[in-house]
Tab-separated table of C-alpha atoms (C1' of nucleotides) in Angstrom:
chain	number	residue	atom	x	y	z
A	1277	UNK	CA	16.396	33.871	202.937
A	1278	UNK	CA	19.269	32.757	200.768
A	1279	UNK	CA	19.664	34.259	197.341
A	1280	UNK	CA	18.750	32.243	194.314
A	1281	UNK	CA	21.578	30.947	192.195
A	1282	UNK	CA	20.812	29.829	188.692
A	1283	UNK	CA	22.917	28.686	185.819
A	1284	UNK	CA	22.660	28.497	182.100
A	1285	UNK	CA	24.682	25.503	180.981
A	1286	UNK	CA	24.963	25.210	177.218
A	1287	UNK	CA	27.074	22.677	175.389
A	1288	UNK	CA	28.989	24.629	172.752
A	1289	UNK	CA	27.789	22.849	169.641
A	1290	UNK	CA	27.828	25.655	167.124
A	1291	UNK	CA	25.591	28.646	166.999
A	1292	UNK	CA	23.189	29.203	169.862
A	1293	UNK	CA	20.007	27.228	169.376
A	1294	UNK	CA	16.657	28.983	169.770
A	1295	UNK	CA	15.706	26.527	172.475
A	1296	UNK	CA	18.915	27.256	174.352
A	1297	UNK	CA	18.283	30.963	173.985
A	1298	UNK	CA	14.849	30.532	175.512
A	1299	UNK	CA	16.335	28.483	178.360
A	1300	UNK	CA	18.964	31.149	178.933
A	1301	UNK	CA	16.207	33.755	178.933
A	1302	UNK	CA	13.998	31.991	181.469
A	1303	UNK	CA	16.985	31.517	183.735
A	1304	UNK	CA	17.869	35.165	183.321
A	1305	UNK	CA	14.323	36.364	183.943
A	1306	UNK	CA	14.157	34.309	187.120
A	1307	UNK	CA	17.521	35.505	188.387
A	1308	UNK	CA	16.934	39.170	187.580
A	1309	UNK	CA	13.366	39.089	188.822
A	1310	UNK	CA	14.325	37.669	192.197
A	1311	UNK	CA	17.600	39.497	192.706
A	1312	UNK	CA	19.346	36.196	192.314
A	1313	UNK	CA	22.553	35.321	190.542
A	1314	UNK	CA	23.056	33.770	187.167
A	1315	UNK	CA	26.123	31.806	186.196
A	1316	UNK	CA	27.208	30.801	182.728
A	1317	UNK	CA	28.572	27.295	182.694
A	1318	UNK	CA	30.047	25.875	179.542
A	1319	UNK	CA	29.457	22.140	179.372
A	1320	UNK	CA	32.455	21.116	177.346
A	1321	UNK	CA	33.267	17.808	178.976
A	1322	UNK	CA	33.618	16.362	175.528
A	1323	UNK	CA	36.955	17.198	173.922
A	1324	UNK	CA	35.376	18.214	170.627
A	1325	UNK	CA	33.415	20.912	172.385
A	1326	UNK	CA	36.312	22.909	173.750
A	1327	UNK	CA	37.053	24.770	170.514
A	1328	UNK	CA	37.318	28.480	171.270
A	1329	UNK	CA	35.245	29.612	168.305
A	1330	UNK	CA	32.290	27.548	169.467
A	1331	UNK	CA	32.439	29.164	172.848
A	1332	UNK	CA	32.866	32.658	171.415
A	1333	UNK	CA	29.736	32.077	169.451
A	1334	UNK	CA	27.781	31.511	172.637
A	1335	UNK	CA	29.211	34.624	174.221
A	1336	UNK	CA	28.356	36.705	171.186
A	1337	UNK	CA	24.793	35.485	170.992
A	1338	UNK	CA	24.089	35.984	174.681
A	1339	UNK	CA	25.717	39.363	174.522
A	1340	UNK	CA	23.543	40.339	171.611
A	1341	UNK	CA	20.445	39.334	173.548
A	1342	UNK	CA	21.779	41.294	176.516
A	1343	UNK	CA	21.524	38.311	178.757
A	1344	UNK	CA	24.222	38.982	181.314
A	1345	UNK	CA	25.838	36.810	183.951
A	1346	UNK	CA	27.303	37.162	187.396
A	1347	UNK	CA	30.959	36.312	187.700
A	1348	UNK	CA	33.209	34.610	185.222
A	1349	UNK	CA	31.975	31.721	183.096
A	1350	UNK	CA	32.693	28.272	184.449
A	1351	UNK	CA	34.297	25.857	182.018
A	1352	UNK	CA	33.763	22.214	182.825
A	1353	UNK	CA	36.851	21.314	180.863
A	1354	UNK	CA	38.822	23.106	183.575
A	1355	UNK	CA	37.268	21.263	186.492
A	1356	UNK	CA	38.213	17.709	185.691
A	1357	UNK	CA	39.944	17.207	189.053
A	1358	UNK	CA	36.713	17.841	190.859
A	1359	UNK	CA	34.931	15.236	188.796
A	1360	UNK	CA	37.729	12.730	189.215
A	1361	UNK	CA	37.677	13.123	192.965
A	1362	UNK	CA	33.961	12.497	193.000
A	1363	UNK	CA	34.267	9.375	190.898
A	1364	UNK	CA	37.109	8.064	193.040
A	1365	UNK	CA	35.032	8.563	196.142
A	1366	UNK	CA	32.084	6.730	194.637
A	1367	UNK	CA	34.426	3.946	193.670
A	1368	UNK	CA	35.912	3.616	197.124
A	1369	UNK	CA	32.471	3.790	198.728
A	1370	UNK	CA	31.393	1.060	196.324
A	1371	UNK	CA	28.684	3.292	194.913
A	1372	UNK	CA	30.259	2.774	191.514
A	1373	UNK	CA	32.233	0.084	189.776
A	1374	UNK	CA	34.555	-0.371	186.832
A	1375	UNK	CA	33.022	-1.860	183.710
A	1376	UNK	CA	35.058	-2.252	180.514
A	1377	UNK	CA	37.340	0.541	181.635
A	1378	UNK	CA	34.503	2.951	182.244
A	1379	UNK	CA	32.972	3.657	185.627
A	1380	UNK	CA	29.315	3.009	186.206
A	1381	UNK	CA	27.149	4.187	189.033
A	1382	UNK	CA	25.180	1.573	190.914
A	1383	UNK	CA	21.489	2.306	190.658
A	1384	UNK	CA	19.343	0.679	193.342
A	1385	UNK	CA	16.925	-1.869	191.945
A	1386	UNK	CA	14.133	-0.811	194.259
A	1387	UNK	CA	12.488	2.379	195.337
A	1388	UNK	CA	11.784	5.554	193.436
A	1389	UNK	CA	13.489	8.806	192.657
A	1390	UNK	CA	11.327	11.867	192.391
A	1391	UNK	CA	11.191	15.618	192.635
A	1392	UNK	CA	8.629	18.351	192.639
A	1393	UNK	CA	9.003	20.147	189.341
A	1394	UNK	CA	7.968	23.805	189.291
A	1395	UNK	CA	6.335	23.549	185.910
A	1396	UNK	CA	5.253	19.901	185.891
A	1397	UNK	CA	4.451	19.024	189.470
A	1398	UNK	CA	5.658	15.774	190.962
A	1399	UNK	CA	7.693	13.547	188.665
A	1400	UNK	CA	8.437	10.000	189.779
A	1401	UNK	CA	10.783	7.374	188.344
A	1402	UNK	CA	10.978	3.773	189.432
A	1403	UNK	CA	14.617	3.014	190.112
A	1404	UNK	CA	14.276	-0.389	188.533
A	1405	UNK	CA	13.798	1.332	185.206
A	1406	UNK	CA	17.089	3.148	185.439
A	1407	UNK	CA	20.179	1.282	184.342
A	1408	UNK	CA	23.623	1.617	185.869
A	1409	UNK	CA	24.963	4.587	183.962
A	1410	UNK	CA	28.457	5.699	183.035
A	1411	UNK	CA	29.938	8.446	185.175
A	1412	UNK	CA	33.470	8.274	183.765
A	1413	UNK	CA	34.398	7.249	180.270
A	1414	UNK	CA	37.127	4.839	179.362
A	1415	UNK	CA	39.302	7.783	178.373
A	1416	UNK	CA	39.040	9.077	181.916
A	1417	UNK	CA	36.759	12.028	181.223
A	1418	UNK	CA	33.640	12.654	183.253
A	1419	UNK	CA	30.246	12.296	181.630
A	1420	UNK	CA	27.499	14.877	181.591
A	1421	UNK	CA	25.844	13.341	184.652
A	1422	UNK	CA	28.910	13.626	186.803
A	1423	UNK	CA	29.899	17.115	185.772
A	1424	UNK	CA	26.330	18.291	186.070
A	1425	UNK	CA	25.749	16.880	189.527
A	1426	UNK	CA	29.127	17.926	190.907
A	1427	UNK	CA	28.855	21.462	189.562
A	1428	UNK	CA	25.290	22.144	190.567
A	1429	UNK	CA	26.227	21.056	194.071
A	1430	UNK	CA	29.613	22.723	194.186
A	1431	UNK	CA	28.373	25.996	192.747
A	1432	UNK	CA	25.448	26.135	195.131
A	1433	UNK	CA	22.849	26.158	192.408
A	1434	UNK	CA	19.356	26.577	193.873
A	1435	UNK	CA	17.271	26.473	190.675
A	1436	UNK	CA	17.841	24.195	187.740
A	1437	UNK	CA	15.893	25.584	184.804
A	1438	UNK	CA	16.352	23.614	181.591
A	1439	UNK	CA	14.551	21.993	178.693
A	1440	UNK	CA	12.083	19.163	179.019
A	1441	UNK	CA	14.399	16.921	177.031
A	1442	UNK	CA	16.456	16.612	180.201
A	1443	UNK	CA	13.672	15.327	182.445
A	1444	UNK	CA	14.851	11.757	182.160
A	1445	UNK	CA	18.408	12.547	183.252
A	1446	UNK	CA	17.188	14.228	186.394
A	1447	UNK	CA	16.833	11.083	188.517
A	1448	UNK	CA	20.403	10.124	187.662
A	1449	UNK	CA	21.685	13.536	188.589
A	1450	UNK	CA	19.688	13.402	191.814
A	1451	UNK	CA	21.245	10.059	192.716
A	1452	UNK	CA	24.723	11.416	192.098
A	1453	UNK	CA	23.996	14.510	194.117
A	1454	UNK	CA	22.953	12.370	197.052
A	1455	UNK	CA	26.063	10.235	196.607
A	1456	UNK	CA	28.016	13.467	196.839
A	1457	UNK	CA	26.598	13.988	200.296
A	1458	UNK	CA	24.038	16.654	199.477
A	1459	UNK	CA	21.087	16.800	201.830
A	1460	UNK	CA	18.881	18.911	199.656
A	1461	UNK	CA	17.669	19.154	196.081
A	1462	UNK	CA	17.680	22.243	193.934
A	1463	UNK	CA	14.353	23.445	192.612
A	1464	UNK	CA	13.860	21.894	189.210
A	1465	UNK	CA	11.921	23.539	186.408
A	1466	UNK	CA	11.716	21.710	183.104
A	1467	UNK	CA	10.631	24.047	180.356
A	1468	UNK	CA	8.376	22.938	177.523
A	1469	UNK	CA	10.068	22.136	174.254
A	1470	UNK	CA	9.944	24.522	171.344
A	1471	UNK	CA	8.552	22.631	168.390
A	1472	UNK	CA	8.088	23.128	164.651
A	1473	UNK	CA	4.945	22.965	162.488
A	1474	UNK	CA	5.071	19.183	162.705
A	1475	UNK	CA	5.083	19.442	166.487
A	1476	UNK	CA	8.534	17.967	166.645
A	1477	UNK	CA	11.390	19.311	168.681
A	1478	UNK	CA	13.200	22.019	166.748
A	1479	UNK	CA	16.185	20.426	165.106
A	1480	UNK	CA	19.239	21.673	163.306
A	1481	UNK	CA	18.482	19.397	160.399
A	1482	UNK	CA	14.991	20.493	159.518
A	1483	UNK	CA	14.548	23.866	161.095
A	1484	UNK	CA	16.132	27.265	161.142
A	1485	UNK	CA	17.227	27.107	164.759
A	1486	UNK	CA	20.262	29.350	164.808
A	1487	UNK	CA	19.652	32.508	166.738
A	1488	UNK	CA	22.121	34.236	164.421
A	1489	UNK	CA	20.057	33.659	161.360
A	1490	UNK	CA	17.254	35.733	162.830
A	1491	UNK	CA	19.642	38.452	163.882
A	1492	UNK	CA	21.077	38.428	160.372
A	1493	UNK	CA	17.660	39.030	158.884
A	1494	UNK	CA	17.113	41.967	161.127
A	1495	UNK	CA	15.210	40.725	164.111
A	1496	UNK	CA	15.984	43.055	166.990
A	1497	UNK	CA	17.375	41.556	170.180
A	1498	UNK	CA	14.581	42.973	172.313
A	1499	UNK	CA	11.939	41.678	169.959
A	1500	UNK	CA	13.536	38.250	170.028
A	1501	UNK	CA	13.604	38.299	173.837
A	1502	UNK	CA	10.024	39.473	173.982
A	1503	UNK	CA	8.848	36.800	171.567
A	1504	UNK	CA	10.821	34.014	173.233
A	1505	UNK	CA	9.313	34.990	176.585
A	1506	UNK	CA	5.916	34.293	175.071
A	1507	UNK	CA	6.796	30.682	174.341
A	1508	UNK	CA	5.579	28.833	177.389
A	1509	UNK	CA	4.547	31.894	179.291
A	1510	UNK	CA	2.113	34.781	178.988
A	1511	UNK	CA	1.288	37.792	181.127
A	1512	UNK	CA	-2.136	37.658	182.701
A	1513	UNK	CA	-2.938	41.200	181.599
A	1514	UNK	CA	-2.838	40.159	177.944
A	1515	UNK	CA	-0.217	42.740	177.004
A	1516	UNK	CA	2.216	40.698	174.984
A	1517	UNK	CA	4.566	43.260	173.522
A	1518	UNK	CA	6.168	45.262	176.286
A	1519	UNK	CA	9.525	46.465	177.623
A	1520	UNK	CA	11.878	43.745	178.851
A	1521	UNK	CA	12.027	45.335	182.321
A	1522	UNK	CA	8.310	44.754	182.656
A	1523	UNK	CA	8.679	41.158	181.613
A	1524	UNK	CA	11.345	40.723	184.277
A	1525	UNK	CA	8.903	42.031	186.855
A	1526	UNK	CA	5.986	39.891	185.738
A	1527	UNK	CA	7.726	36.646	184.919
A	1528	UNK	CA	7.410	33.743	187.326
A	1529	UNK	CA	8.588	30.190	186.763
A	1530	UNK	CA	5.427	28.940	188.460
A	1531	UNK	CA	3.409	30.417	185.613
A	1532	UNK	CA	5.266	28.607	182.860
A	1533	UNK	CA	2.941	26.157	181.211
A	1534	UNK	CA	4.141	22.634	180.540
A	1535	UNK	CA	2.942	21.998	176.992
A	1536	UNK	CA	5.202	22.386	173.969
A	1537	UNK	CA	5.107	25.660	172.044
A	1538	UNK	CA	5.446	26.060	168.304
A	1539	UNK	CA	7.946	28.567	167.026
A	1540	UNK	CA	5.944	30.900	164.792
A	1541	UNK	CA	8.117	33.102	162.594
A	1542	UNK	CA	5.118	35.132	161.490
A	1543	UNK	CA	4.391	36.155	165.032
A	1544	UNK	CA	8.057	36.820	165.726
A	1545	UNK	CA	8.082	39.174	162.763
A	1546	UNK	CA	4.876	40.837	163.880
A	1547	UNK	CA	6.428	41.519	167.266
A	1548	UNK	CA	9.584	42.723	165.564
A	1549	UNK	CA	7.542	45.053	163.372
A	1550	UNK	CA	6.096	46.631	166.480
A	1551	UNK	CA	9.557	47.181	167.883
A	1552	UNK	CA	10.744	48.684	164.603
A	1553	UNK	CA	7.812	51.069	164.449
A	1554	UNK	CA	8.550	52.251	167.943
A	1555	UNK	CA	12.128	53.216	167.062
A	1556	UNK	CA	13.210	56.817	166.629
A	1557	UNK	CA	13.774	57.768	162.998
A	1558	UNK	CA	17.528	58.184	163.366
A	1559	UNK	CA	17.766	54.980	165.316
A	1560	UNK	CA	15.969	53.191	162.533
A	1561	UNK	CA	18.097	54.510	159.713
A	1562	UNK	CA	21.233	53.682	161.681
A	1563	UNK	CA	19.940	50.198	162.300
A	1564	UNK	CA	19.557	49.769	158.552
A	1565	UNK	CA	23.239	50.400	157.858
A	1566	UNK	CA	24.498	46.811	158.018
A	1567	UNK	CA	21.906	45.773	155.456
A	1568	UNK	CA	22.596	48.843	153.304
A	1569	UNK	CA	26.191	47.653	153.183
A	1570	UNK	CA	25.000	44.479	151.482
A	1571	UNK	CA	23.263	46.320	148.657
A	1572	UNK	CA	24.935	46.576	145.254
A	1573	UNK	CA	24.259	50.326	145.323
A	1574	UNK	CA	25.868	50.698	148.725
A	1575	UNK	CA	28.605	52.993	147.405
A	1576	UNK	CA	26.029	55.499	146.130
A	1577	UNK	CA	24.406	55.991	149.503
A	1578	UNK	CA	24.489	59.409	151.051
A	1579	UNK	CA	23.943	59.351	154.796
A	1580	UNK	CA	21.833	62.508	154.940
A	1581	UNK	CA	19.617	61.316	152.177
A	1582	UNK	CA	19.284	57.968	153.907
A	1583	UNK	CA	18.110	59.656	157.090
A	1584	UNK	CA	15.508	61.618	155.157
A	1585	UNK	CA	14.245	58.623	153.309
A	1586	UNK	CA	14.436	55.730	155.772
A	1587	UNK	CA	11.397	56.887	157.774
A	1588	UNK	CA	9.327	56.392	154.648
A	1589	UNK	CA	9.759	52.644	154.905
A	1590	UNK	CA	9.899	52.234	158.661
A	1591	UNK	CA	6.305	51.130	159.101
A	1592	UNK	CA	6.667	48.896	156.064
A	1593	UNK	CA	9.534	46.927	157.564
A	1594	UNK	CA	9.054	43.850	159.704
A	1595	UNK	CA	12.666	42.719	159.690
A	1596	UNK	CA	15.501	45.115	158.970
A	1597	UNK	CA	16.655	43.202	155.914
A	1598	UNK	CA	13.410	44.238	154.230
A	1599	UNK	CA	14.278	47.905	154.546
A	1600	UNK	CA	17.051	48.657	152.052
A	1601	UNK	CA	15.501	46.911	149.035
A	1602	UNK	CA	12.619	49.352	149.294
A	1603	UNK	CA	14.993	52.274	149.094
A	1604	UNK	CA	17.111	51.345	146.100
A	1605	UNK	CA	15.553	53.853	143.684
A	1606	UNK	CA	16.589	56.741	145.892
A	1607	UNK	CA	20.227	55.941	145.311
A	1608	UNK	CA	20.398	54.201	141.963
A	1609	UNK	CA	21.184	56.420	138.967
A	1610	UNK	CA	18.188	54.970	137.196
A	1611	UNK	CA	15.580	52.821	138.877
A	1612	UNK	CA	15.493	49.133	138.189
A	1613	UNK	CA	12.255	48.548	136.330
A	1614	UNK	CA	10.140	45.581	137.318
A	1615	UNK	CA	8.731	44.272	134.059
A	1616	UNK	CA	5.392	43.078	135.351
A	1617	UNK	CA	4.842	46.352	137.186
A	1618	UNK	CA	5.681	48.203	134.001
A	1619	UNK	CA	3.285	46.101	131.953
A	1620	UNK	CA	0.504	46.705	134.401
A	1621	UNK	CA	0.939	50.439	134.766
A	1622	UNK	CA	2.162	51.554	131.374
A	1623	UNK	CA	0.002	49.635	128.936
A	1624	UNK	CA	-3.122	51.640	129.690
A	1625	UNK	CA	-4.452	54.243	127.293
A	1626	UNK	CA	-3.938	56.976	129.855
A	1627	UNK	CA	-0.357	56.221	130.824
A	1628	UNK	CA	1.313	58.324	128.093
A	1629	UNK	CA	-0.998	61.219	128.853
A	1630	UNK	CA	-0.304	61.048	132.533
A	1631	UNK	CA	3.437	60.994	132.010
A	1632	UNK	CA	3.255	63.898	129.632
A	1633	UNK	CA	1.026	66.021	131.837
A	1634	UNK	CA	3.093	65.176	134.857
A	1635	UNK	CA	6.277	66.196	133.120
A	1636	UNK	CA	4.773	69.557	132.221
A	1637	UNK	CA	3.249	70.167	135.621
A	1638	UNK	CA	6.317	69.053	137.570
A	1639	UNK	CA	8.526	71.415	135.611
A	1640	UNK	CA	7.028	74.397	137.344
A	1641	UNK	CA	5.164	73.135	140.404
A	1642	UNK	CA	6.311	74.151	143.881
A	1643	UNK	CA	8.503	71.274	145.000
A	1644	UNK	CA	6.564	70.473	148.141
A	1645	UNK	CA	4.783	67.270	149.075
A	1646	UNK	CA	1.430	69.051	149.174
A	1647	UNK	CA	1.849	70.739	145.811
A	1648	UNK	CA	3.048	67.556	144.129
A	1649	UNK	CA	0.098	65.714	145.578
A	1650	UNK	CA	-2.355	68.324	144.370
A	1651	UNK	CA	-0.754	68.500	140.987
A	1652	UNK	CA	-1.063	64.792	140.230
A	1653	UNK	CA	-4.528	64.697	141.705
A	1654	UNK	CA	-5.594	67.405	139.248
A	1655	UNK	CA	-4.116	65.480	136.335
A	1656	UNK	CA	-6.047	62.425	137.410
A	1657	UNK	CA	-9.220	64.487	137.704
A	1658	UNK	CA	-8.869	65.748	134.197
A	1659	UNK	CA	-8.816	62.174	132.976
A	1660	UNK	CA	-11.604	61.077	135.279
A	1661	UNK	CA	-9.259	58.913	137.295
A	1662	UNK	CA	-8.818	58.464	140.994
A	1663	UNK	CA	-5.414	59.321	142.304
A	1664	UNK	CA	-4.808	55.697	143.184
A	1665	UNK	CA	-4.935	54.816	139.504
A	1666	UNK	CA	-3.340	57.948	138.162
A	1667	UNK	CA	-0.253	57.654	140.307
A	1668	UNK	CA	0.655	54.206	139.036
A	1669	UNK	CA	2.535	55.180	135.856
A	1670	UNK	CA	4.407	57.885	137.715
A	1671	UNK	CA	5.297	55.503	140.514
A	1672	UNK	CA	6.657	52.940	138.091
A	1673	UNK	CA	8.584	55.584	136.167
A	1674	UNK	CA	10.215	56.870	139.339
A	1675	UNK	CA	10.622	53.787	141.507
A	1676	UNK	CA	10.408	50.954	138.997
A	1677	UNK	CA	7.703	49.252	141.000
A	1678	UNK	CA	4.003	49.341	141.717
A	1679	UNK	CA	4.376	49.364	145.469
A	1680	UNK	CA	6.698	51.294	147.689
A	1681	UNK	CA	7.002	54.242	150.026
A	1682	UNK	CA	4.576	57.174	149.709
A	1683	UNK	CA	5.024	58.660	146.238
A	1684	UNK	CA	4.963	62.389	146.885
A	1685	UNK	CA	7.356	62.208	149.793
A	1686	UNK	CA	9.606	60.139	147.567
A	1687	UNK	CA	9.425	62.646	144.699
A	1688	UNK	CA	10.171	65.411	147.105
A	1689	UNK	CA	13.237	63.622	148.477
A	1690	UNK	CA	14.488	62.721	145.023
A	1691	UNK	CA	14.368	66.267	143.675
A	1692	UNK	CA	12.930	67.856	140.568
A	1693	UNK	CA	15.780	67.096	138.179
A	1694	UNK	CA	15.944	63.392	138.916
A	1695	UNK	CA	12.182	63.070	138.767
A	1696	UNK	CA	11.840	64.822	135.414
A	1697	UNK	CA	14.672	62.779	133.997
A	1698	UNK	CA	13.029	59.535	135.045
A	1699	UNK	CA	9.754	60.589	133.492
A	1700	UNK	CA	11.505	61.262	130.207
A	1701	UNK	CA	13.284	57.918	130.414
A	1702	UNK	CA	9.948	56.223	130.931
A	1703	UNK	CA	8.452	58.051	127.969
A	1704	UNK	CA	11.340	56.943	125.798
A	1705	UNK	CA	11.009	53.403	126.944
A	1706	UNK	CA	7.285	53.524	126.268
A	1707	UNK	CA	7.916	54.856	122.791
A	1708	UNK	CA	10.341	52.042	122.230
A	1709	UNK	CA	13.330	54.322	121.853
B	689	G	C1'	9.496	-2.243	173.243
B	690	C	C1'	10.406	0.361	177.963
B	691	C	C1'	10.412	5.067	180.750
B	692	C	C1'	8.706	10.140	181.231
B	693	C	C1'	5.751	14.141	179.776
B	694	C	C1'	1.791	16.922	177.340
B	695	A	C1'	-3.556	18.135	175.803
B	696	U	C1'	-8.020	25.896	175.706
B	697	C	C1'	-9.367	28.990	168.602
B	698	G	C1'	-4.789	27.076	162.725
B	699	U	C1'	-0.672	29.185	166.187
B	700	C	C1'	1.089	31.550	171.018
B	701	U	C1'	-1.506	32.293	175.301
B	702	A	C1'	-5.208	34.302	179.677
B	703	G	C1'	-8.031	31.216	182.864
B	704	C	C1'	-5.687	28.400	188.664
B	705	G	C1'	-14.321	25.634	191.040
B	706	G	C1'	-18.975	30.047	190.271
B	707	C	C1'	-16.680	36.672	187.315
B	708	C	C1'	-16.639	32.031	180.932
B	709	U	C1'	-22.330	33.151	176.516
B	710	A	C1'	-14.062	31.139	177.498
B	711	G	C1'	-10.535	36.886	177.024
B	712	G	C1'	-6.102	38.730	174.164
B	713	A	C1'	-2.345	38.318	170.284
B	714	C	C1'	-0.485	36.327	165.460
B	715	A	C1'	-2.454	34.351	161.039
B	716	C	C1'	-6.803	34.426	157.936
B	717	C	C1'	-11.450	36.889	155.872
B	718	G	C1'	-14.505	41.355	155.322
B	719	G	C1'	-14.903	46.848	155.826
B	720	C	C1'	-13.095	51.863	156.861
B	721	C	C1'	-8.925	55.201	156.121
B	722	U	C1'	-5.969	56.053	151.791
B	723	U	C1'	-1.292	58.234	146.569
B	724	U	C1'	0.421	51.995	145.950
B	725	C	C1'	1.895	48.947	149.875
B	726	A	C1'	1.926	49.280	154.789
B	727	C	C1'	0.266	51.493	159.486
B	728	G	C1'	-4.167	52.454	162.146
B	729	C	C1'	-9.320	51.525	163.228
B	730	C	C1'	-13.923	48.490	163.049
B	731	G	C1'	-16.039	43.714	162.340
B	732	G	C1'	-15.833	38.328	161.359
B	733	C	C1'	-14.156	33.168	161.437
B	734	A	C1'	-12.423	29.832	165.003
B	735	G	C1'	-11.119	26.465	170.833
B	736	C	C1'	-11.753	23.912	176.483
B	737	A	C1'	-9.696	16.098	172.449
B	738	C	C1'	-13.258	12.149	174.266
B	739	G	C1'	-15.635	9.274	178.291
B	740	G	C1'	-16.462	8.678	183.242
B	741	G	C1'	-16.441	10.531	188.110
B	742	U	C1'	-16.093	14.466	192.469
B	743	U	C1'	-19.199	18.911	193.405
B	744	C	C1'	-25.082	22.645	194.309
B	745	G	C1'	-21.627	24.097	190.309
B	746	A	C1'	-15.968	22.116	186.255
B	747	A	C1'	-11.967	24.639	180.880
B	748	U	C1'	-10.390	24.520	185.955
B	749	C	C1'	-9.958	18.579	190.679
B	750	C	C1'	-9.568	12.794	190.018
B	751	C	C1'	-9.536	8.343	186.802
B	752	G	C1'	-9.555	6.206	182.062
B	753	U	C1'	-9.406	6.488	176.593
B	754	U	C1'	-7.478	8.636	172.416
B	755	G	C1'	-3.996	11.600	170.214
B	756	G	C1'	0.800	14.005	170.310
B	757	G	C1'	5.791	14.584	172.027
B	758	G	C1'	10.490	13.621	174.596
B	759	G	C1'	14.085	10.126	176.289
B	760	U	C1'	16.123	5.469	175.878
B	761	G	C1'	24.965	6.682	174.008
B	762	C	C1'	31.330	5.751	177.301
B	763	C	C1'	26.386	13.383	173.287
B	764	A	C1'	24.937	16.985	176.361
RNA sequence: GCCCCCAUCGUCUAGCGGCCUAGGACACCGGCCUUUCACGCCGGCAGCACGGGUUCGAAUCCCGUUGGGGGUGCCA
């Protein structure tokens, strides 16, 4: 039994594409689940793709996802000799010929080229439908086909796991591999495409495909991994959200289904919400920090207060970026009043009464969540109102909005002085002062 | 045009010839809980594209139709 060797071979074309991330993941799951090895190979045969920042971007994204590799990354731009040797050999064996300065591989006009794809079954191409293709450009650089075939062979790759968009290059790569003297074929697995609402391949143009943009909105790496694993694969026990280690154990390439999968942000966020809810309180408030830093009231934030208050919005947060905006009133000197919320809550006949009674009661009430709760409930009772209605004017006075974290916990965290002051401010505003 | 691929609820999937009156999740719609919103819980809506075979029996196997998609660069 030889060990499996897989590779993830991205072309560094900017930020890591969701589809590439999913390919990296399926390679990683296969390698880790079979005690195999995973190599990162940068396909930068094209001169424009060798820019360091593009490559760093790939490293950063994979690192964020915690997809790790065995050994140092392989850069194709550093292996040009290997490719040249191969092309020269093909040339001298008359398997290739010079055409307009480039080198083309001779494709037989008869016969077929085929392989047994793990996810698609047998795929067959008639050789007559494949044209003689370029293996070395006029400028002397190797093309994708050459580099791909040489490296997969040279690096002893046993499993080629990649996107379905590469199915049609496979026969060419197989021909080159044979021309290289290889007796065997790696196991091929062509993963289904990730598509958008229009069922078209996710594209930079139309779709939000950059992995980073999800990270920037506060999708957790584990949630992203978990969700991506569900695109083209599903556990037979129906438990979709689960620890990555379990996914590693359950995942099998043979179970990947061949039909395209739509990227559903709603579901991603639902999965992310589950991950957020399962975080420890401190972990959650720490995780919020980068987004707190983006708030205009960032400088007013007190870490202890943040830790007390963050749990109040934890189960109301699907992506981390949604967290801080719900907390602004805890740190702002005066809450930012939402006009439509104000109009809805304050224009009732009871609103002034509620504010007034609340002010009086809150001046002396025990400053505990239970006592505050009871106090406002009693005020509502006296006016024949349910607490749900009665709390509205107070909520708007304190938080500026109609919806938000639990009111009494919020009052408690804010403190008596701040609360009373905000009630008075609301009364003044109501009176038109 | 040519080549290749795909086809289970709106979406992601389970299913690999009888366990299916097709299961779960997201979304959606009701209800409960409730201090708003959420969370949680309960319930509902909704699918094997179509037509032929094969078989005692087909979502599962085969063929065709239709509908989608991908590729057709000296990009990868």
